Tab-separated table of C-alpha atoms and ligand atoms in Angstrom:
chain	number	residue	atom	x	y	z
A	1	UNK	CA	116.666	131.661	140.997
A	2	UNK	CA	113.700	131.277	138.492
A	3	UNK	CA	110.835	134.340	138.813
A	4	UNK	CA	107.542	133.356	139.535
A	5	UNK	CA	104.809	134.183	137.288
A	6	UNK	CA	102.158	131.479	139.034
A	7	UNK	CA	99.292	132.560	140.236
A	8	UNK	CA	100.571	132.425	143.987
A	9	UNK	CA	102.830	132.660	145.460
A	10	UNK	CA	104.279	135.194	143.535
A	11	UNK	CA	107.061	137.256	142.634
A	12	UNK	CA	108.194	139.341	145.973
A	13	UNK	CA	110.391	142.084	145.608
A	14	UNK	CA	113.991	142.881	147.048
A	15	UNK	CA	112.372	145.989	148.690
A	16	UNK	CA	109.969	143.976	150.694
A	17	UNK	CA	112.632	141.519	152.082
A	18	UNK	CA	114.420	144.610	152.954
A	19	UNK	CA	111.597	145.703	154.862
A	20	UNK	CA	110.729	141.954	156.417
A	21	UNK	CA	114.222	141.773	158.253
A	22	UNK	CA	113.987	145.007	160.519
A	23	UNK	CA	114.681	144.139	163.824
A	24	UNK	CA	112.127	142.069	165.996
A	25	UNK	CA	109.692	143.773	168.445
A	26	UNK	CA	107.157	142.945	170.863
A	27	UNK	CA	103.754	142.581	169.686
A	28	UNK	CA	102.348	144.060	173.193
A	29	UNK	CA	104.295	147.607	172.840
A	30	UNK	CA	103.540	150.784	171.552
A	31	UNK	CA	105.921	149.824	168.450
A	32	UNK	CA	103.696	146.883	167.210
A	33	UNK	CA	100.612	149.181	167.628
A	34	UNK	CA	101.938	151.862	165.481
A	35	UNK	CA	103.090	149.007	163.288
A	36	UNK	CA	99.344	147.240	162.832
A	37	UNK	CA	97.524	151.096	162.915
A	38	UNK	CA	99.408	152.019	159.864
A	39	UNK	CA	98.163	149.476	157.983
A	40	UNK	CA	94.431	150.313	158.275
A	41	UNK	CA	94.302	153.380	156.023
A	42	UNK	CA	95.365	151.668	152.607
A	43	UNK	CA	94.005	147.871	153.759
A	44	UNK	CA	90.084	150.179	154.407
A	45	UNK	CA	91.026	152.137	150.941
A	46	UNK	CA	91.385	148.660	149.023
A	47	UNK	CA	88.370	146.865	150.531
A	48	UNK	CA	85.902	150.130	150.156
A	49	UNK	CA	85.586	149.871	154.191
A	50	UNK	CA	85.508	152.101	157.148
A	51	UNK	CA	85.936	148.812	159.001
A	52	UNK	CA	88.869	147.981	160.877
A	53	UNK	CA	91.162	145.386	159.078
A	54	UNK	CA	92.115	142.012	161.142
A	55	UNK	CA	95.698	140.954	160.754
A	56	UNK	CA	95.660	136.673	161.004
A	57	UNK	CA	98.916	134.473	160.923
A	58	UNK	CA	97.879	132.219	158.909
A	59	UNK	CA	97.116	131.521	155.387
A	60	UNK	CA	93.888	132.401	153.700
A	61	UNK	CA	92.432	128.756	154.652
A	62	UNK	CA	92.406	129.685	158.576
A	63	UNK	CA	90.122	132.420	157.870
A	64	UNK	CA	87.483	130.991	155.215
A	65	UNK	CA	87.307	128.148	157.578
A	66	UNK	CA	86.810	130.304	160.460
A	67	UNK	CA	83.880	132.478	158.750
A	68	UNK	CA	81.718	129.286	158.431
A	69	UNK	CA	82.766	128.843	162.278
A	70	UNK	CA	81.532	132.259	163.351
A	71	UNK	CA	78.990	132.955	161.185
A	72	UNK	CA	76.973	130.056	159.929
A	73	UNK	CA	74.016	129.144	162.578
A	74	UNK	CA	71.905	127.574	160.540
A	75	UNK	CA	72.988	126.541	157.067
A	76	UNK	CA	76.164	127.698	154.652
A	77	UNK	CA	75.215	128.316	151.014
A	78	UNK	CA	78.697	127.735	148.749
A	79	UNK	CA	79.218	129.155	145.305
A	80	UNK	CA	81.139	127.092	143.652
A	81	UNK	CA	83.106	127.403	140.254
A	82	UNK	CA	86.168	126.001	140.590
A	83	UNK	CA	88.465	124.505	142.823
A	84	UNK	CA	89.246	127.148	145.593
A	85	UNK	CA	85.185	127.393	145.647
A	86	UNK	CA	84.410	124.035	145.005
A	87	UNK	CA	87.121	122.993	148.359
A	88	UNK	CA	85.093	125.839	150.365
A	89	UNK	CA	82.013	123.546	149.721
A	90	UNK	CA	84.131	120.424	151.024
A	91	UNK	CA	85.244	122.237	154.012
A	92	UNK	CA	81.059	122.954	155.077
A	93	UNK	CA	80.834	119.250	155.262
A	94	UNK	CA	83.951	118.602	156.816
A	95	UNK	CA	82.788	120.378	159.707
A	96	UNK	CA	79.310	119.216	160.264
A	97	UNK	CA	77.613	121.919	158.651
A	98	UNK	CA	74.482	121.999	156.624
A	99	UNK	CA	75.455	123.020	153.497
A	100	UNK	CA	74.394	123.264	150.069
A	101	UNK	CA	76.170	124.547	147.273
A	102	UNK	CA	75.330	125.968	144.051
A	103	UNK	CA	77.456	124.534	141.664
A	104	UNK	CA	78.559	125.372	138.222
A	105	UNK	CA	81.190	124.046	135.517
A	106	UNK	CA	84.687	124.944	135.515
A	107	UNK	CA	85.442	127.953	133.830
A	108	UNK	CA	81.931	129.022	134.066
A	109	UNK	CA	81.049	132.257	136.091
A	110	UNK	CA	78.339	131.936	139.301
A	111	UNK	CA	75.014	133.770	137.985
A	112	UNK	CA	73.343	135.927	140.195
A	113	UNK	CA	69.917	134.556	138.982
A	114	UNK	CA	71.002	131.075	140.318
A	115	UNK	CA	71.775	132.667	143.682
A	116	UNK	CA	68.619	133.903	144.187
A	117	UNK	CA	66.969	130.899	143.106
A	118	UNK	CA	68.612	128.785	145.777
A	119	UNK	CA	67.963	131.159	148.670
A	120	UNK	CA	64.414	131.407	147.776
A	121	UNK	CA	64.680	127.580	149.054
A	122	UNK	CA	65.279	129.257	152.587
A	123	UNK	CA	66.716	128.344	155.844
A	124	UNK	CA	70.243	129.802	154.568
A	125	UNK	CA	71.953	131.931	156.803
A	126	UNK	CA	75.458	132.288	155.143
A	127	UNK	CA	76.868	132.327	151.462
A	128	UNK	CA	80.284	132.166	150.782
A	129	UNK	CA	82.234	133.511	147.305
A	130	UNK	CA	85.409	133.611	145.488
A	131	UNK	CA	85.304	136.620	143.920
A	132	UNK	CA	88.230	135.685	141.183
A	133	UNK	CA	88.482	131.770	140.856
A	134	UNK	CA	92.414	131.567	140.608
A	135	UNK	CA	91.934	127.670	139.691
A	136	UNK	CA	89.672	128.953	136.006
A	137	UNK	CA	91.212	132.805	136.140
A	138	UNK	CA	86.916	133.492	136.700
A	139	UNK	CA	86.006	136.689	138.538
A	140	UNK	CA	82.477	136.224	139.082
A	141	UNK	CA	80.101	139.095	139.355
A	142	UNK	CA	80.661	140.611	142.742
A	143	UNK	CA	77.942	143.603	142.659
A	144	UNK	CA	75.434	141.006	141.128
A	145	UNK	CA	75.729	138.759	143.304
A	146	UNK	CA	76.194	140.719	146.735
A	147	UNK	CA	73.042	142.525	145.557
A	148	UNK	CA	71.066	139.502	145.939
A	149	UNK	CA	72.597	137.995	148.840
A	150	UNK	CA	71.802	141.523	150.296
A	151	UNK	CA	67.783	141.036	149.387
A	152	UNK	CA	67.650	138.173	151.518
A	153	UNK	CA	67.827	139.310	155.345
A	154	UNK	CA	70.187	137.404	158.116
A	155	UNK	CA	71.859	136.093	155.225
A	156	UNK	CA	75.503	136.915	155.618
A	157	UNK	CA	78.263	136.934	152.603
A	158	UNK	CA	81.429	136.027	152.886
A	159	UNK	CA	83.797	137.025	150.371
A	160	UNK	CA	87.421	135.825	149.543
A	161	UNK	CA	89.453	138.208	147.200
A	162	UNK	CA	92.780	136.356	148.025
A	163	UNK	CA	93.529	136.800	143.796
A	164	UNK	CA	91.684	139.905	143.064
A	165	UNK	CA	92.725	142.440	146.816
A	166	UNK	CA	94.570	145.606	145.546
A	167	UNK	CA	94.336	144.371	141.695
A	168	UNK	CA	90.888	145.720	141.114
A	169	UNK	CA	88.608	147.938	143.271
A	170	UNK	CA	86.412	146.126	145.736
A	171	UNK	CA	83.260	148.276	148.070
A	172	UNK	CA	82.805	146.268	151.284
A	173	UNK	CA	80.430	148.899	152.268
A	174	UNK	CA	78.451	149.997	149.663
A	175	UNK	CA	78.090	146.138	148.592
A	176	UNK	CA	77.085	145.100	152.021
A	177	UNK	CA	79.716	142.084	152.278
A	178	UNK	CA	80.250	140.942	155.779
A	179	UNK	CA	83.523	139.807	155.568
A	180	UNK	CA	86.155	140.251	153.152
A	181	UNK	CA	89.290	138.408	153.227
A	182	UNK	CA	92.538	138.251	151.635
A	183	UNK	CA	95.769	136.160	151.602
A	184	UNK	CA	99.274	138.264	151.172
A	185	UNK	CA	100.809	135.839	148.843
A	186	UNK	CA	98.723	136.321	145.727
A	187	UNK	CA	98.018	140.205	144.986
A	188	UNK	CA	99.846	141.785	147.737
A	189	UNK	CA	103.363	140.276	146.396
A	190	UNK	CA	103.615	139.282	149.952
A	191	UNK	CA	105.750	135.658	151.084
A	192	UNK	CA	102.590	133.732	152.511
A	193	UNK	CA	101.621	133.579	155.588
A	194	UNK	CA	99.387	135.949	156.356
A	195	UNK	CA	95.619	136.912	155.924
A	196	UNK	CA	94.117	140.518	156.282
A	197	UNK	CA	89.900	140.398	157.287
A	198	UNK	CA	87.185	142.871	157.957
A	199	UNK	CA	83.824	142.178	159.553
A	200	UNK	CA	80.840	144.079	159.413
A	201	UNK	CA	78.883	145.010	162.430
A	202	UNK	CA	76.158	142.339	161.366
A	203	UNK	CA	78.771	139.550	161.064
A	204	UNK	CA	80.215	140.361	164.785
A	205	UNK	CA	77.000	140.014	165.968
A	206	UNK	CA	76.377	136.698	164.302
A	207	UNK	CA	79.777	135.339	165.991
A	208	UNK	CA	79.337	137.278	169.331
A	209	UNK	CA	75.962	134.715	169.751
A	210	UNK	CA	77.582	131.779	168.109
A	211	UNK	CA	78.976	129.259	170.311
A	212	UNK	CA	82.362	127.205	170.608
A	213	UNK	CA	83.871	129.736	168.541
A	214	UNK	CA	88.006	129.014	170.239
A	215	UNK	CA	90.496	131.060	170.246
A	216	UNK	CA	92.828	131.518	167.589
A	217	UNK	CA	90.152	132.317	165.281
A	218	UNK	CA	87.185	133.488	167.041
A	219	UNK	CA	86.390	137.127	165.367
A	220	UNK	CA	85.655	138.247	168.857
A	221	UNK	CA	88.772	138.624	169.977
A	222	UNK	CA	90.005	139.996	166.710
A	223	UNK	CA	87.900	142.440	167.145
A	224	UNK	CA	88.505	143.675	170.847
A	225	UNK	CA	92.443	143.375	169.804
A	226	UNK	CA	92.130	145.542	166.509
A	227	UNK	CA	90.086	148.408	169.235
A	228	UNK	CA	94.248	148.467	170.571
A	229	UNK	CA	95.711	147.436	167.607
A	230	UNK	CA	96.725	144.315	167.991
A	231	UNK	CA	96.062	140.596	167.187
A	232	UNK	CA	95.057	138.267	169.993
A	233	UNK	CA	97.789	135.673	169.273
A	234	UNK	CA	101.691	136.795	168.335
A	235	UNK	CA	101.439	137.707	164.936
A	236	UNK	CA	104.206	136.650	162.116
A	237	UNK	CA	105.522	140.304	162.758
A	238	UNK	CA	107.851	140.291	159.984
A	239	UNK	CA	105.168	139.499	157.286
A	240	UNK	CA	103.520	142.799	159.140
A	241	UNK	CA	106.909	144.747	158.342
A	242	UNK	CA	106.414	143.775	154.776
A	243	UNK	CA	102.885	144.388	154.828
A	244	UNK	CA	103.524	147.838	155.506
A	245	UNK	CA	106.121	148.407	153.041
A	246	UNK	CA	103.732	146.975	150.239
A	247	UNK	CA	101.018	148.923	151.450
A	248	UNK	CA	103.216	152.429	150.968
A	249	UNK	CA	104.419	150.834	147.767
A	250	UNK	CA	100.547	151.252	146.977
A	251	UNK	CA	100.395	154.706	148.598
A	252	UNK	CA	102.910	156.239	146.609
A	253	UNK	CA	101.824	154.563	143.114
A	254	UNK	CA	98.160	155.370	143.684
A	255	UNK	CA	95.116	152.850	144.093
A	256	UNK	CA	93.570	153.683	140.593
A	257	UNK	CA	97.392	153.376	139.106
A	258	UNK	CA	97.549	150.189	140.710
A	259	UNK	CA	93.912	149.043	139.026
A	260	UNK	CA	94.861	150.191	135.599
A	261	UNK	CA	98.527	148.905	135.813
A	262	UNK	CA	96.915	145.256	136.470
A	263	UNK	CA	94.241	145.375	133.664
A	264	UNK	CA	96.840	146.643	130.984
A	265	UNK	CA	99.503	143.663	131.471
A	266	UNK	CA	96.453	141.394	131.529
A	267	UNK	CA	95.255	142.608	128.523
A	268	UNK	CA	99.215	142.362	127.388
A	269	UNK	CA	98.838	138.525	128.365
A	270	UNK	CA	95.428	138.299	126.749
A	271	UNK	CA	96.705	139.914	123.076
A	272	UNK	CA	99.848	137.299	123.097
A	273	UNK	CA	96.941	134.254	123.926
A	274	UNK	CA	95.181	135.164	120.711
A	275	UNK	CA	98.667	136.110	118.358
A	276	UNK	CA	99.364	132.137	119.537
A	277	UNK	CA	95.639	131.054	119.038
A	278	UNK	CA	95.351	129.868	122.934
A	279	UNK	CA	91.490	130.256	123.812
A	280	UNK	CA	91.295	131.790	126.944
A	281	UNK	CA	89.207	129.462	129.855
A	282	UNK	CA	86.942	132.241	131.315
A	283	UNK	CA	84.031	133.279	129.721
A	284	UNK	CA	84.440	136.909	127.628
A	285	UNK	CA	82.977	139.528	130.835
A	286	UNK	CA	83.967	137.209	133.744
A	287	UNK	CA	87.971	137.031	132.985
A	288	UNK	CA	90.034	137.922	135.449
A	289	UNK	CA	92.643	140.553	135.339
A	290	UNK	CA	95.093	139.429	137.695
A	291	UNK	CA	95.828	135.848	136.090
A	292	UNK	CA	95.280	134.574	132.417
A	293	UNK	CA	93.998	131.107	132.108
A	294	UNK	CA	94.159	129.503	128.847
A	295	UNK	CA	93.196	125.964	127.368
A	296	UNK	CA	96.216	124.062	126.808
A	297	UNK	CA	95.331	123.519	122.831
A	298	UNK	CA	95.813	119.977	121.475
A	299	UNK	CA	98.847	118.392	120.543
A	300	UNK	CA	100.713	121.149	122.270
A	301	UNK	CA	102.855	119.596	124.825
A	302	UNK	CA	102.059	122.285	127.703
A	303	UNK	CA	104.305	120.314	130.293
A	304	UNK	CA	107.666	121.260	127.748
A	305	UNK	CA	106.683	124.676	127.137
A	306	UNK	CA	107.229	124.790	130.984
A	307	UNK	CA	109.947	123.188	131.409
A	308	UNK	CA	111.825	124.999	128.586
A	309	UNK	CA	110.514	128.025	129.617
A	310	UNK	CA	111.873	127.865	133.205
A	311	UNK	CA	115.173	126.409	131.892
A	312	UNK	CA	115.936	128.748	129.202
A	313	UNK	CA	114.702	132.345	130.781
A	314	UNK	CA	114.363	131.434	134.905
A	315	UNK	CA	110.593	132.388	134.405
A	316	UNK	CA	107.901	130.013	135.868
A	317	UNK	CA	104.205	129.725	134.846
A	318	UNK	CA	101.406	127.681	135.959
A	319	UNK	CA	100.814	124.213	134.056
A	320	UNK	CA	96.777	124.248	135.867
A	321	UNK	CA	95.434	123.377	139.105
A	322	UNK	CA	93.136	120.545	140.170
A	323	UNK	CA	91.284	118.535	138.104
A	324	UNK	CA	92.188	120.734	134.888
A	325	UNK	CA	95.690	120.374	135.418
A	326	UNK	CA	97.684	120.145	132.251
A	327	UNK	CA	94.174	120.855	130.454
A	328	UNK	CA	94.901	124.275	131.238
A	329	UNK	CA	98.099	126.833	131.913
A	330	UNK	CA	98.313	129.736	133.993
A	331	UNK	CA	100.204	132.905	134.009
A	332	UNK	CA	99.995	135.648	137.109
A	333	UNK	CA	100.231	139.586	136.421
A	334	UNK	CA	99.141	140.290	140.307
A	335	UNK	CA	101.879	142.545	142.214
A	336	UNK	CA	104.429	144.582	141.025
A	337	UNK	CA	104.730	143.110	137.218
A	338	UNK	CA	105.639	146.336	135.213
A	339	UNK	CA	105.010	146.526	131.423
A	340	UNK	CA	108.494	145.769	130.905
A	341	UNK	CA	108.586	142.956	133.052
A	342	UNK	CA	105.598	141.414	131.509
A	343	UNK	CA	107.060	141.730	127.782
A	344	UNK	CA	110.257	139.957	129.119
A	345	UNK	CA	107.929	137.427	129.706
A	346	UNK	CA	106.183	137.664	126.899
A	347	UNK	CA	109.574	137.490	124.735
A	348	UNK	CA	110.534	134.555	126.598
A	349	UNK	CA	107.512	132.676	125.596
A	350	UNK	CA	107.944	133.932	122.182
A	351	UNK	CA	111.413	132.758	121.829
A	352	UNK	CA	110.394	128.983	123.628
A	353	UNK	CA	107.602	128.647	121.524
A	354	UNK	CA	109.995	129.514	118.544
B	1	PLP	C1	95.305	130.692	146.841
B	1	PLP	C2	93.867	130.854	147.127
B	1	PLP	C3	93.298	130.372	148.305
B	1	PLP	C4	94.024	129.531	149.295
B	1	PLP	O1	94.942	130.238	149.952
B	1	PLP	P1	95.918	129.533	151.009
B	1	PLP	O2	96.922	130.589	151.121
B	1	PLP	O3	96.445	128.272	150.385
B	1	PLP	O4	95.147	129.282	152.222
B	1	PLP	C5	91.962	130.616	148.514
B	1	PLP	N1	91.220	131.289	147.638
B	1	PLP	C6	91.733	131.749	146.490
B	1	PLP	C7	90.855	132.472	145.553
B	1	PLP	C8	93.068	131.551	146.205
B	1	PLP	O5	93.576	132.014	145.055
């Protein structure tokens, strides 16, 4: 079996399919409660919150689409850098919603200055960003940009940090972000499936007036579940098992461990981009340090340096996503990638690239 080095899924560890095939239980007994209540501790540690986290069975999607559900009223501002942003955008429309987006080119980070600019239009009641574009390997400028959000009253922010939970620290709080949500396949090392979410009190309010909310992903009834810990719908209780495991895992190694860990084997990507002269995609100050994007340089056939690569050494990289596929290549360093593991990798590129 090859090893993933994508930029999600990714890579999930022997250790956390151990976990995943305990033994089913039910999800209304004391077992699943202790189960979902030992989560909260590390999940509120990695998002900066004293918020309770939301456990949803399904993948990140469900619950970006449900924040414009609960929260937007009036109109949805979308930031949008990439694809994962730019689809967010799509997704307003698709539903009826006024939106409006502020839009910038791929590879290019959102500015706070622009944010501000297009509230000051008004009539915005919601703004939703991707904190690290996984499509461009962007991490825009979270504090910046929740700052002015934040200057702008019964504005909400939604934030997704599918590709950037648990790999570098993130304040909920202290930011003011009204929901922050994740997906388990991309930092966690989790097999997808699951989302984690917290709300603020502000954004339960919002949703507690907003109508035709449903059911499976009406915050509401997240949040009177999470007050017994539990989920209002049966929950993909194995992912939950695994959750847990990866969220000791964390425990034990340490949160600011975890953060350095992920920016050194980056930087180990980033050092082997400029020994082979491949310019990384982000801007210097906005690259990401869970994924390494690079432009595919030309004349180099990208698509064999795959396929070799996968053939020869069973590791698997990213040949870009959307509309800068095979313009650009990816390689993932979220999870449990060691400094060992990542120089296997790096020797295997070495030796395909000859
Ligand atoms: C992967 C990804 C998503 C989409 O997640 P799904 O699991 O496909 O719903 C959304 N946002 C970001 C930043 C991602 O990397």
């Amino acid at each position: 079996m090859a090893k993933l080095f994508i930029p999600g899924p990714i890579d999930v560890s022997k250790e956390t399919y151990c976990a995943m095939s305990k033994p089913m239980i039910g999800h209304r007994g004391k077992e699943f409660e202790e189960l979902y209540a030992s989560t909260q501790p590390m999940l509120q540690k990695l998002g900066g919150t004293t918020r309770p986290f939301f456990l949803s069975t399904s993948s990140a999607w469900g619950v970006m689409e449900a924040s414009l559900k609960n929260l937007c009223a009036k109109k949805v501002l979308n930031l949008c850098c990439g694809a994962f942003s730019d689809k967010w955008y799509s997704v307003s429309k698709s539903m009826g919603l006024q939106a409006d987006k502020v839009q910038v080119e791929w590879g290019d980070a959102i500015s706070p200055e622009a944010v501000r600019v297009k509230l000051e239009e008004g009539g915005y009641d919601l703004v939703t960003l991707i904190h690290n574009e996984t499509s461009t390997g962007v991490m825009n400028d979270l504090e910046g940009i929740a700052k002015v959000v934040k200057s702008f009253p019964g504005v909400l922010l939604v934030v997704d940090s599918v590709s950037s939970f648990s790999a570098v620290p993130i304040e909920m709080d202290k930011l003011g972000i009204d929901v922050l949500l994740a997906g388990v396949q991309k930092a966690l090392a989790l097999p997808p499936g699951l989302s984690v979410f917290a709300c603020s009190q502000q954004a339960l309010e919002r949703a507690e007036a907003m109508p035709n909310r449903g059911y499976y992903f009406d915050f509401i009834e997240f949040a009177k579940n999470a007050q017994t810990n539990n989920t209002p719908s049966t929950p993909a209780i194995s992912l939950i098992f695994g959750l847990q495991h990866i969220l000791g895992v964390i425990e034990a190694e340490g949160v600011q461990n975890r953060y350095a860990r992920h920016k050194a084997n980056n930087a180990m990507i980033h050092e082997w981009g400029t020994r082979h002269e491949f310019k990384n995609f982000a801007p210097e100050g906005n690259q990401s340090v869970s994924l390494s994007c690079f432009h595919t340089p030309p004349g180099f056939d990208q698509a064999a340096f795959i396929k070799v690569l996968k053939a020869k050494h069973g590791f698997v990289i990213n040949g870009g996503y959307g509309k800068i596929k095979g313009l650009t290549f990816r390689i993932s360093n979220m999870g449990n990638e060691t400094r060992a593991t990542m120089q296997e990798l790096i020797d295997a590129m070495d030796d395909v690239l000859g």
